[in-house]
Structure formats: C-alpha cells, structure tokens
Amino acid sequence: MERANSSSLEGSILLGVSDHPQLEMIFFVIILFSYLLTLVGNSTIILLSSLDVQLHTPMYFFLSNLSSLDLAFTTSSVPQMLINLWGSDKTISYGGCVTQLYVFLWLGATECILLVVMAFDRYVAVCRPLHYATIVNPRLCWLLAAIAWLGGLGNSVIQSTFTLQLPLCGHRRVDNFLCEVPAMIKLACGDTSLNEAMLNGVCTFFTAVPLSIILISYCYIAQAVLKIRSAEGRRKAFNTCLSHLVVVLLFYSSACMGICFQLITPTVNPLIYTLRNKEVKGSLRRLLGRGREVS
C-alpha cells in the first residue's frame, strides 16, 4: 500500500491517443486551433461586455461569466494536453493531476448552474418584460453568479476529496487526456463501488435537474412567445432566447463525448453569441471604430 501511494506522488502518465501515434499531430493541430479560437472569442466577449455601456445588462453580465468560465476551463487542461501530444513525455505531476481534478469538477458543475441562471434571465425577459429591470437587478445578478461559482466549488471539494482518498495501485497510467474522476477511480486498488455510486448520483443531479429546469422555463417562454400578436415581436423574442438554447443543447450533448466537452462548447459559445447578436456585433464595430480614431 505504501508503495502504491508513494508512486502516486511521482505523477501519472496521461495516455491520450498514445496507442495511435499517427493521430497525435492531427489532434495537436485541431486542439491548438480550437484553443486559440476559445481564447480570442471569449476574451472578446469579456472585453466588449466590460467596455461598452450598452452591454451593461444582466444578459451580458451572465455571458461574461460564462466566457470567463470557458477560458478557465480550457486553460486548466488544454496546455497540458498539447504538451503531451507534442512530445514523447506524457507525464503529469501529482499536484498537476489533483489541480486538474478539482478545477474540472468545479467549472463543469458551475456551468450547469450558470446555464440555469441564464435561462431564468431569459424567462423573466420574455414572460415578465415590464418587471424585468426590477426583478433581475444588479444585486440579484451578483447573487446568482456567486451561487453558481460557489455551488460548483462545493461539488468539486466534496467529490474530488472523496476520490483522492482512494488507495492507488502501483501503475500510473491514466487512460485519458486529463485527470478526471472516472479515470482516477480506475487507478484505485480497493472497493470503488461507493465512489462510483456517488459519481453516478452527482452526474445525474447536475444533468437532469438543471436540464429539467431549463426545459420547463422554455416551455413557459414558448407559451409567452405564441401569445405575442406581431410577427416582429415573436421573432425578436425568439432570437433573444435562441443563442442560449443552442448553447444548452451543445453543452449537454458534448458532455457525453469527453474531449469534445472541453473544446467544442468553449470554442463555439462566443461564435453563437456574436454571429447571431446584433448588439455584440454593433459593440465590436464601435470598439474597432474608436481604435481607428485613436490611431
């Protein structure tokens, strides 16, 4: 047991696609390109939301939180992934593995809660438009954002700490691109049934509960939209919610595909919110216009 636990302190080997070395460079290029898009897209949204007064609204406050989360989420794992794909050294230190585990669970759970918060924001905007400014006030926005971040952190502390209590076997080969709970459970020597049951319960909770709340809110939104008499009003209300709905569907579908969960959602989120959003595109044009005037 002492030999098993001491070997864990030496670090782990992230196998990734090392069994298929011909794929490593292809994965490296794709992941690097996606990561650069993630950095540029999410940084742009955060910058615009901060600098443009017209975007100082609850919707863009929550969107900037989502972009900050996506930046932190990818940066916590993708650089290490790129290093492993580029060279022959596939090791990660024990501290690095523990950090990945805590951050991955923290930000993954936070995004689940934050998507529910954004659905609530859209529900009030469409179903209670006259009371929107009163209900979704700055104080409530900060409170909901804090609940999302702290709720995700609480999940991470409990689940990660519980997982790291498992006695690890002598081998250090993690059959994945990063250190996450299922991969860490496979390294354990003892009985992992309780950990597996906890993992299944947490995954079910953070999947079924937020998704159910979001779908119920959109049922009410759909009813409210259908009651709008003008076609222009219905179109505007529909476009207001479409970007968030696409992000939700993308998040929960890619969560089932491992590496896609880390790359697709953070990369595509900024594109969804900028390509379909006149306010963001207008803000970007104004910012670029000011930049040209200064130069």
Tab-separated table of C-alpha atoms in Angstrom:
chain	number	residue	atom	x	y	z
A	1	MET	CA	0.000	0.000	0.000
A	2	GLU	CA	2.822	2.400	0.860
A	3	ARG	CA	4.496	1.634	-2.458
A	4	ALA	CA	1.223	2.261	-4.295
A	5	ASN	CA	0.575	5.581	-2.596
A	6	SER	CA	4.162	6.782	-2.925
A	7	SER	CA	4.086	6.037	-6.655
A	8	SER	CA	1.082	8.296	-6.983
A	9	LEU	CA	3.136	11.192	-5.657
A	10	GLU	CA	5.563	10.739	-8.562
A	11	GLY	CA	2.857	11.731	-11.030
A	12	SER	CA	0.797	9.953	-13.672
A	13	ILE	CA	1.037	9.120	-17.341
A	14	LEU	CA	-1.790	10.535	-19.484
A	15	LEU	CA	-2.137	8.024	-22.306
A	16	GLY	CA	-4.495	10.034	-24.536
A	17	VAL	CA	-4.093	8.581	-28.048
A	18	SER	CA	-0.552	7.283	-27.487
A	19	ASP	CA	-1.689	3.886	-28.787
A	20	HIS	CA	-2.192	5.615	-32.158
A	21	PRO	CA	0.846	7.909	-32.547
A	22	GLN	CA	-0.111	8.754	-36.130
A	23	LEU	CA	-3.121	10.638	-34.745
A	24	GLU	CA	-1.215	12.742	-32.224
A	25	MET	CA	-0.169	15.515	-34.627
A	26	ILE	CA	-3.690	15.689	-36.092
A	27	PHE	CA	-5.137	16.046	-32.596
A	28	PHE	CA	-2.463	18.613	-31.726
A	29	VAL	CA	-3.379	20.870	-34.663
A	30	ILE	CA	-7.134	20.579	-34.076
A	31	ILE	CA	-6.873	21.192	-30.330
A	32	LEU	CA	-4.452	24.100	-30.744
A	33	PHE	CA	-6.713	25.776	-33.318
A	34	SER	CA	-9.780	25.278	-31.100
A	35	TYR	CA	-7.925	26.628	-28.069
A	36	LEU	CA	-6.826	29.772	-29.910
A	37	LEU	CA	-10.415	30.355	-31.069
A	38	THR	CA	-11.579	29.897	-27.483
A	39	LEU	CA	-9.083	32.461	-26.200
A	40	VAL	CA	-9.929	35.052	-28.856
A	41	GLY	CA	-13.705	34.574	-28.836
A	42	ASN	CA	-14.260	34.524	-25.081
A	43	SER	CA	-11.767	37.318	-24.430
A	44	THR	CA	-13.616	39.445	-26.998
A	45	ILE	CA	-16.951	38.914	-25.252
A	46	ILE	CA	-15.464	39.767	-21.844
A	47	LEU	CA	-13.803	42.897	-23.275
A	48	LEU	CA	-16.938	44.112	-25.049
A	49	SER	CA	-19.152	43.446	-22.026
A	50	SER	CA	-16.794	45.497	-19.865
A	51	LEU	CA	-16.114	48.442	-22.182
A	52	ASP	CA	-19.455	49.018	-23.924
A	53	VAL	CA	-22.029	50.681	-21.669
A	54	GLN	CA	-24.864	49.397	-23.880
A	55	LEU	CA	-23.881	45.846	-22.906
A	56	HIS	CA	-24.028	46.516	-19.159
A	57	THR	CA	-27.158	44.380	-18.839
A	58	PRO	CA	-27.898	41.176	-16.889
A	59	MET	CA	-27.737	39.061	-20.053
A	60	TYR	CA	-24.188	40.172	-20.874
A	61	PHE	CA	-23.143	40.031	-17.229
A	62	PHE	CA	-24.008	36.336	-17.175
A	63	LEU	CA	-22.494	35.868	-20.641
A	64	SER	CA	-19.190	37.361	-19.486
A	65	ASN	CA	-19.281	34.949	-16.537
A	66	LEU	CA	-19.792	32.087	-18.988
A	67	SER	CA	-16.876	33.293	-21.123
A	68	SER	CA	-14.617	33.613	-18.057
A	69	LEU	CA	-15.588	30.107	-17.048
A	70	ASP	CA	-14.839	28.719	-20.518
A	71	LEU	CA	-11.423	30.425	-20.546
A	72	ALA	CA	-10.508	28.958	-17.162
A	73	PHE	CA	-11.951	25.548	-18.056
A	74	THR	CA	-9.882	25.108	-21.214
A	75	THR	CA	-6.714	26.683	-19.812
A	76	SER	CA	-6.760	24.249	-16.878
A	77	SER	CA	-6.261	21.257	-19.166
A	78	VAL	CA	-5.585	22.078	-22.830
A	79	PRO	CA	-1.961	23.342	-22.441
A	80	GLN	CA	-1.008	20.094	-20.685
A	81	MET	CA	-2.841	18.177	-23.389
A	82	LEU	CA	-0.867	19.966	-26.104
A	83	ILE	CA	2.439	19.259	-24.334
A	84	ASN	CA	1.609	15.558	-24.136
A	85	LEU	CA	0.605	15.395	-27.802
A	86	TRP	CA	3.692	17.296	-28.995
A	87	GLY	CA	6.415	15.201	-27.377
A	88	SER	CA	7.130	11.750	-26.031
A	89	ASP	CA	6.765	12.780	-22.379
A	90	LYS	CA	3.188	12.005	-21.309
A	91	THR	CA	3.637	12.511	-17.572
A	92	ILE	CA	1.817	14.958	-15.334
A	93	SER	CA	2.839	15.705	-11.758
A	94	TYR	CA	0.679	14.577	-8.868
A	95	GLY	CA	-0.053	18.213	-7.990
A	96	GLY	CA	-0.991	18.943	-11.593
A	97	CYS	CA	-3.313	15.945	-11.675
A	98	VAL	CA	-5.015	16.979	-8.426
A	99	THR	CA	-5.400	20.553	-9.699
A	100	GLN	CA	-6.984	19.319	-12.948
A	101	LEU	CA	-9.412	17.161	-10.975
A	102	TYR	CA	-10.578	19.987	-8.694
A	103	VAL	CA	-10.819	22.594	-11.472
A	104	PHE	CA	-12.573	20.261	-13.928
A	105	LEU	CA	-15.302	19.366	-11.422
A	106	TRP	CA	-15.610	22.949	-10.163
A	107	LEU	CA	-16.073	24.613	-13.536
A	108	GLY	CA	-18.145	21.797	-15.047
A	109	ALA	CA	-20.704	21.994	-12.244
A	110	THR	CA	-20.584	25.809	-12.280
A	111	GLU	CA	-21.518	25.879	-15.957
A	112	CYS	CA	-24.524	23.636	-15.296
A	113	ILE	CA	-25.805	26.066	-12.668
A	114	LEU	CA	-24.924	29.141	-14.722
A	115	LEU	CA	-26.944	27.886	-17.687
A	116	VAL	CA	-29.959	27.599	-15.373
A	117	VAL	CA	-29.363	31.180	-14.198
A	118	MET	CA	-29.227	32.367	-17.813
A	119	ALA	CA	-32.462	30.500	-18.554
A	120	PHE	CA	-34.090	32.324	-15.622
A	121	ASP	CA	-32.863	35.632	-17.041
A	122	ARG	CA	-34.421	34.853	-20.436
A	123	TYR	CA	-37.651	33.670	-18.777
A	124	VAL	CA	-38.092	36.975	-16.938
A	125	ALA	CA	-37.125	38.979	-20.045
A	126	VAL	CA	-39.797	37.304	-22.187
A	127	CYS	CA	-42.536	36.423	-19.692
A	128	ARG	CA	-42.243	39.434	-17.343
A	129	PRO	CA	-40.786	42.177	-19.557
A	130	LEU	CA	-42.353	45.084	-17.660
A	131	HIS	CA	-40.828	43.893	-14.377
A	132	TYR	CA	-37.506	42.690	-15.826
A	133	ALA	CA	-35.367	45.579	-14.546
A	134	THR	CA	-36.911	45.304	-11.093
A	135	ILE	CA	-36.595	41.532	-10.760
A	136	VAL	CA	-33.204	40.972	-12.401
A	137	ASN	CA	-31.443	43.824	-10.609
A	138	PRO	CA	-27.634	44.096	-10.169
A	139	ARG	CA	-27.764	42.700	-6.633
A	140	LEU	CA	-29.643	39.591	-7.783
A	141	CYS	CA	-27.247	39.160	-10.709
A	142	TRP	CA	-24.223	39.098	-8.408
A	143	LEU	CA	-26.028	36.769	-6.006
A	144	LEU	CA	-26.957	34.273	-8.747
A	145	ALA	CA	-23.431	34.373	-10.172
A	146	ALA	CA	-21.984	33.729	-6.706
A	147	ILE	CA	-24.358	30.801	-6.185
A	148	ALA	CA	-23.225	29.283	-9.496
A	149	TRP	CA	-19.495	29.602	-8.758
A	150	LEU	CA	-19.719	28.566	-5.099
A	151	GLY	CA	-22.119	25.723	-5.859
A	152	GLY	CA	-19.684	24.305	-8.406
A	153	LEU	CA	-16.804	24.754	-5.959
A	154	GLY	CA	-18.700	22.881	-3.246
A	155	ASN	CA	-19.326	19.978	-5.613
A	156	SER	CA	-15.635	19.885	-6.541
A	157	VAL	CA	-14.357	19.956	-2.954
A	158	ILE	CA	-16.630	17.106	-1.889
A	159	GLN	CA	-16.253	14.870	-4.921
A	160	SER	CA	-12.528	15.430	-5.556
A	161	THR	CA	-11.562	14.993	-1.913
A	162	PHE	CA	-13.641	11.829	-1.722
A	163	THR	CA	-11.957	10.450	-4.847
A	164	LEU	CA	-8.426	11.280	-3.680
A	165	GLN	CA	-8.971	9.237	-0.502
A	166	LEU	CA	-8.893	6.048	-2.578
A	167	PRO	CA	-5.722	3.932	-2.248
A	168	LEU	CA	-3.974	3.978	-5.626
A	169	CYS	CA	-2.349	0.973	-7.255
A	170	GLY	CA	1.291	0.907	-8.352
A	171	HIS	CA	0.653	1.746	-12.016
A	172	ARG	CA	0.230	5.379	-13.005
A	173	ARG	CA	-1.300	5.042	-16.473
A	174	VAL	CA	-4.391	7.257	-16.826
A	175	ASP	CA	-6.338	6.190	-19.897
A	176	ASN	CA	-7.448	9.711	-20.769
A	177	PHE	CA	-6.270	13.179	-21.793
A	178	LEU	CA	-6.702	14.547	-18.263
A	179	CYS	CA	-7.216	13.528	-14.651
A	180	GLU	CA	-10.946	13.188	-14.017
A	181	VAL	CA	-12.978	11.108	-11.593
A	182	PRO	CA	-13.709	8.013	-13.766
A	183	ALA	CA	-10.042	7.754	-14.771
A	184	MET	CA	-8.865	8.176	-11.171
A	185	ILE	CA	-11.299	5.517	-9.926
A	186	LYS	CA	-9.756	3.050	-12.389
A	187	LEU	CA	-6.366	3.569	-10.679
A	188	ALA	CA	-7.728	2.557	-7.262
A	189	CYS	CA	-6.887	-0.758	-5.614
A	190	GLY	CA	-9.743	-1.014	-3.126
A	191	ASP	CA	-13.524	-1.142	-3.354
A	192	THR	CA	-14.763	1.725	-5.523
A	193	SER	CA	-18.473	0.928	-5.511
A	194	LEU	CA	-19.283	3.836	-3.186
A	195	ASN	CA	-17.272	6.258	-5.337
A	196	GLU	CA	-18.961	5.007	-8.495
A	197	ALA	CA	-22.394	5.366	-6.905
A	198	MET	CA	-21.532	8.916	-5.801
A	199	LEU	CA	-20.232	9.758	-9.283
A	200	ASN	CA	-23.416	8.455	-10.923
A	201	GLY	CA	-25.577	10.357	-8.447
A	202	VAL	CA	-23.744	13.656	-8.912
A	203	CYS	CA	-23.733	13.312	-12.697
A	204	THR	CA	-27.441	12.557	-12.705
A	205	PHE	CA	-28.177	15.526	-10.433
A	206	PHE	CA	-26.105	18.049	-12.408
A	207	THR	CA	-27.539	16.752	-15.673
A	208	ALA	CA	-31.200	16.006	-15.015
A	209	VAL	CA	-32.078	18.792	-12.560
A	210	PRO	CA	-30.601	21.800	-14.439
A	211	LEU	CA	-31.755	20.494	-17.814
A	212	SER	CA	-35.288	19.905	-16.493
A	213	ILE	CA	-35.464	23.437	-15.065
A	214	ILE	CA	-34.197	24.902	-18.345
A	215	LEU	CA	-36.686	22.934	-20.438
A	216	ILE	CA	-39.576	23.899	-18.148
A	217	SER	CA	-38.589	27.572	-18.360
A	218	TYR	CA	-38.531	27.354	-22.144
A	219	CYS	CA	-41.996	25.808	-22.166
A	220	TYR	CA	-43.253	28.939	-20.404
A	221	ILE	CA	-41.203	31.114	-22.774
A	222	ALA	CA	-42.726	29.349	-25.788
A	223	GLN	CA	-46.229	29.954	-24.432
A	224	ALA	CA	-45.454	33.635	-23.917
A	225	VAL	CA	-43.960	33.985	-27.408
A	226	LEU	CA	-47.017	32.401	-29.050
A	227	LYS	CA	-49.246	34.962	-27.327
A	228	ILE	CA	-47.379	37.855	-28.969
A	229	ARG	CA	-49.542	39.115	-31.809
A	230	SER	CA	-46.980	40.756	-34.066
A	231	ALA	CA	-44.622	38.610	-36.150
A	232	GLU	CA	-41.794	41.063	-35.458
A	233	GLY	CA	-42.337	40.750	-31.722
A	234	ARG	CA	-42.328	36.942	-31.891
A	235	ARG	CA	-39.169	36.961	-33.999
A	236	LYS	CA	-37.384	39.284	-31.566
A	237	ALA	CA	-38.386	37.209	-28.542
A	238	PHE	CA	-37.343	34.012	-30.320
A	239	ASN	CA	-33.924	35.404	-31.272
A	240	THR	CA	-33.411	36.593	-27.704
A	241	CYS	CA	-33.514	33.016	-26.440
A	242	LEU	CA	-32.182	31.023	-29.392
A	243	SER	CA	-28.481	31.569	-28.662
A	244	HIS	CA	-28.828	30.363	-25.072
A	245	LEU	CA	-30.909	27.357	-26.107
A	246	VAL	CA	-28.306	26.313	-28.693
A	247	VAL	CA	-25.539	26.626	-26.083
A	248	VAL	CA	-27.539	24.458	-23.652
A	249	LEU	CA	-28.107	21.730	-26.237
A	250	LEU	CA	-24.460	21.855	-27.283
A	251	PHE	CA	-23.248	21.706	-23.681
A	252	TYR	CA	-25.279	18.667	-22.694
A	253	SER	CA	-24.656	16.784	-25.935
A	254	SER	CA	-20.883	17.376	-25.896
A	255	ALA	CA	-20.688	16.457	-22.190
A	256	CYS	CA	-21.205	12.864	-23.296
A	257	MET	CA	-18.159	12.949	-25.584
A	258	GLY	CA	-15.207	13.573	-23.253
A	259	ILE	CA	-12.644	15.747	-25.017
A	260	CYS	CA	-15.375	17.428	-27.081
A	261	PHE	CA	-16.842	18.692	-23.802
A	262	GLN	CA	-13.610	20.575	-23.116
A	263	LEU	CA	-13.140	22.018	-26.590
A	264	ILE	CA	-16.370	22.342	-28.561
A	265	THR	CA	-18.510	24.274	-26.085
A	266	PRO	CA	-15.898	26.923	-25.063
A	267	THR	CA	-14.942	27.382	-28.724
A	268	VAL	CA	-18.437	27.644	-30.182
A	269	ASN	CA	-20.142	29.649	-27.404
A	270	PRO	CA	-18.615	33.012	-28.446
A	271	LEU	CA	-19.469	32.336	-32.103
A	272	ILE	CA	-23.092	31.608	-31.240
A	273	TYR	CA	-23.480	34.754	-29.170
A	274	THR	CA	-21.662	37.041	-31.623
A	275	LEU	CA	-22.793	35.827	-35.042
A	276	ARG	CA	-26.493	35.954	-34.119
A	277	ASN	CA	-26.364	39.003	-31.855
A	278	LYS	CA	-26.696	42.477	-33.363
A	279	GLU	CA	-25.766	44.161	-30.063
A	280	VAL	CA	-22.439	42.333	-29.796
A	281	LYS	CA	-21.594	42.925	-33.468
A	282	GLY	CA	-22.525	46.603	-33.091
A	283	SER	CA	-20.389	46.891	-29.959
A	284	LEU	CA	-17.435	45.299	-31.761
A	285	ARG	CA	-17.788	47.750	-34.662
A	286	ARG	CA	-17.908	50.709	-32.242
A	287	LEU	CA	-14.818	49.455	-30.391
A	288	LEU	CA	-12.885	48.954	-33.634
A	289	GLY	CA	-14.046	52.389	-34.821
A	290	ARG	CA	-12.690	54.025	-31.671
A	291	GLY	CA	-9.434	52.154	-32.167
A	292	ARG	CA	-9.046	53.537	-35.681
A	293	GLU	CA	-9.814	57.075	-34.473
A	294	VAL	CA	-7.137	56.840	-31.780
A	295	SER	CA	-4.556	55.542	-34.265
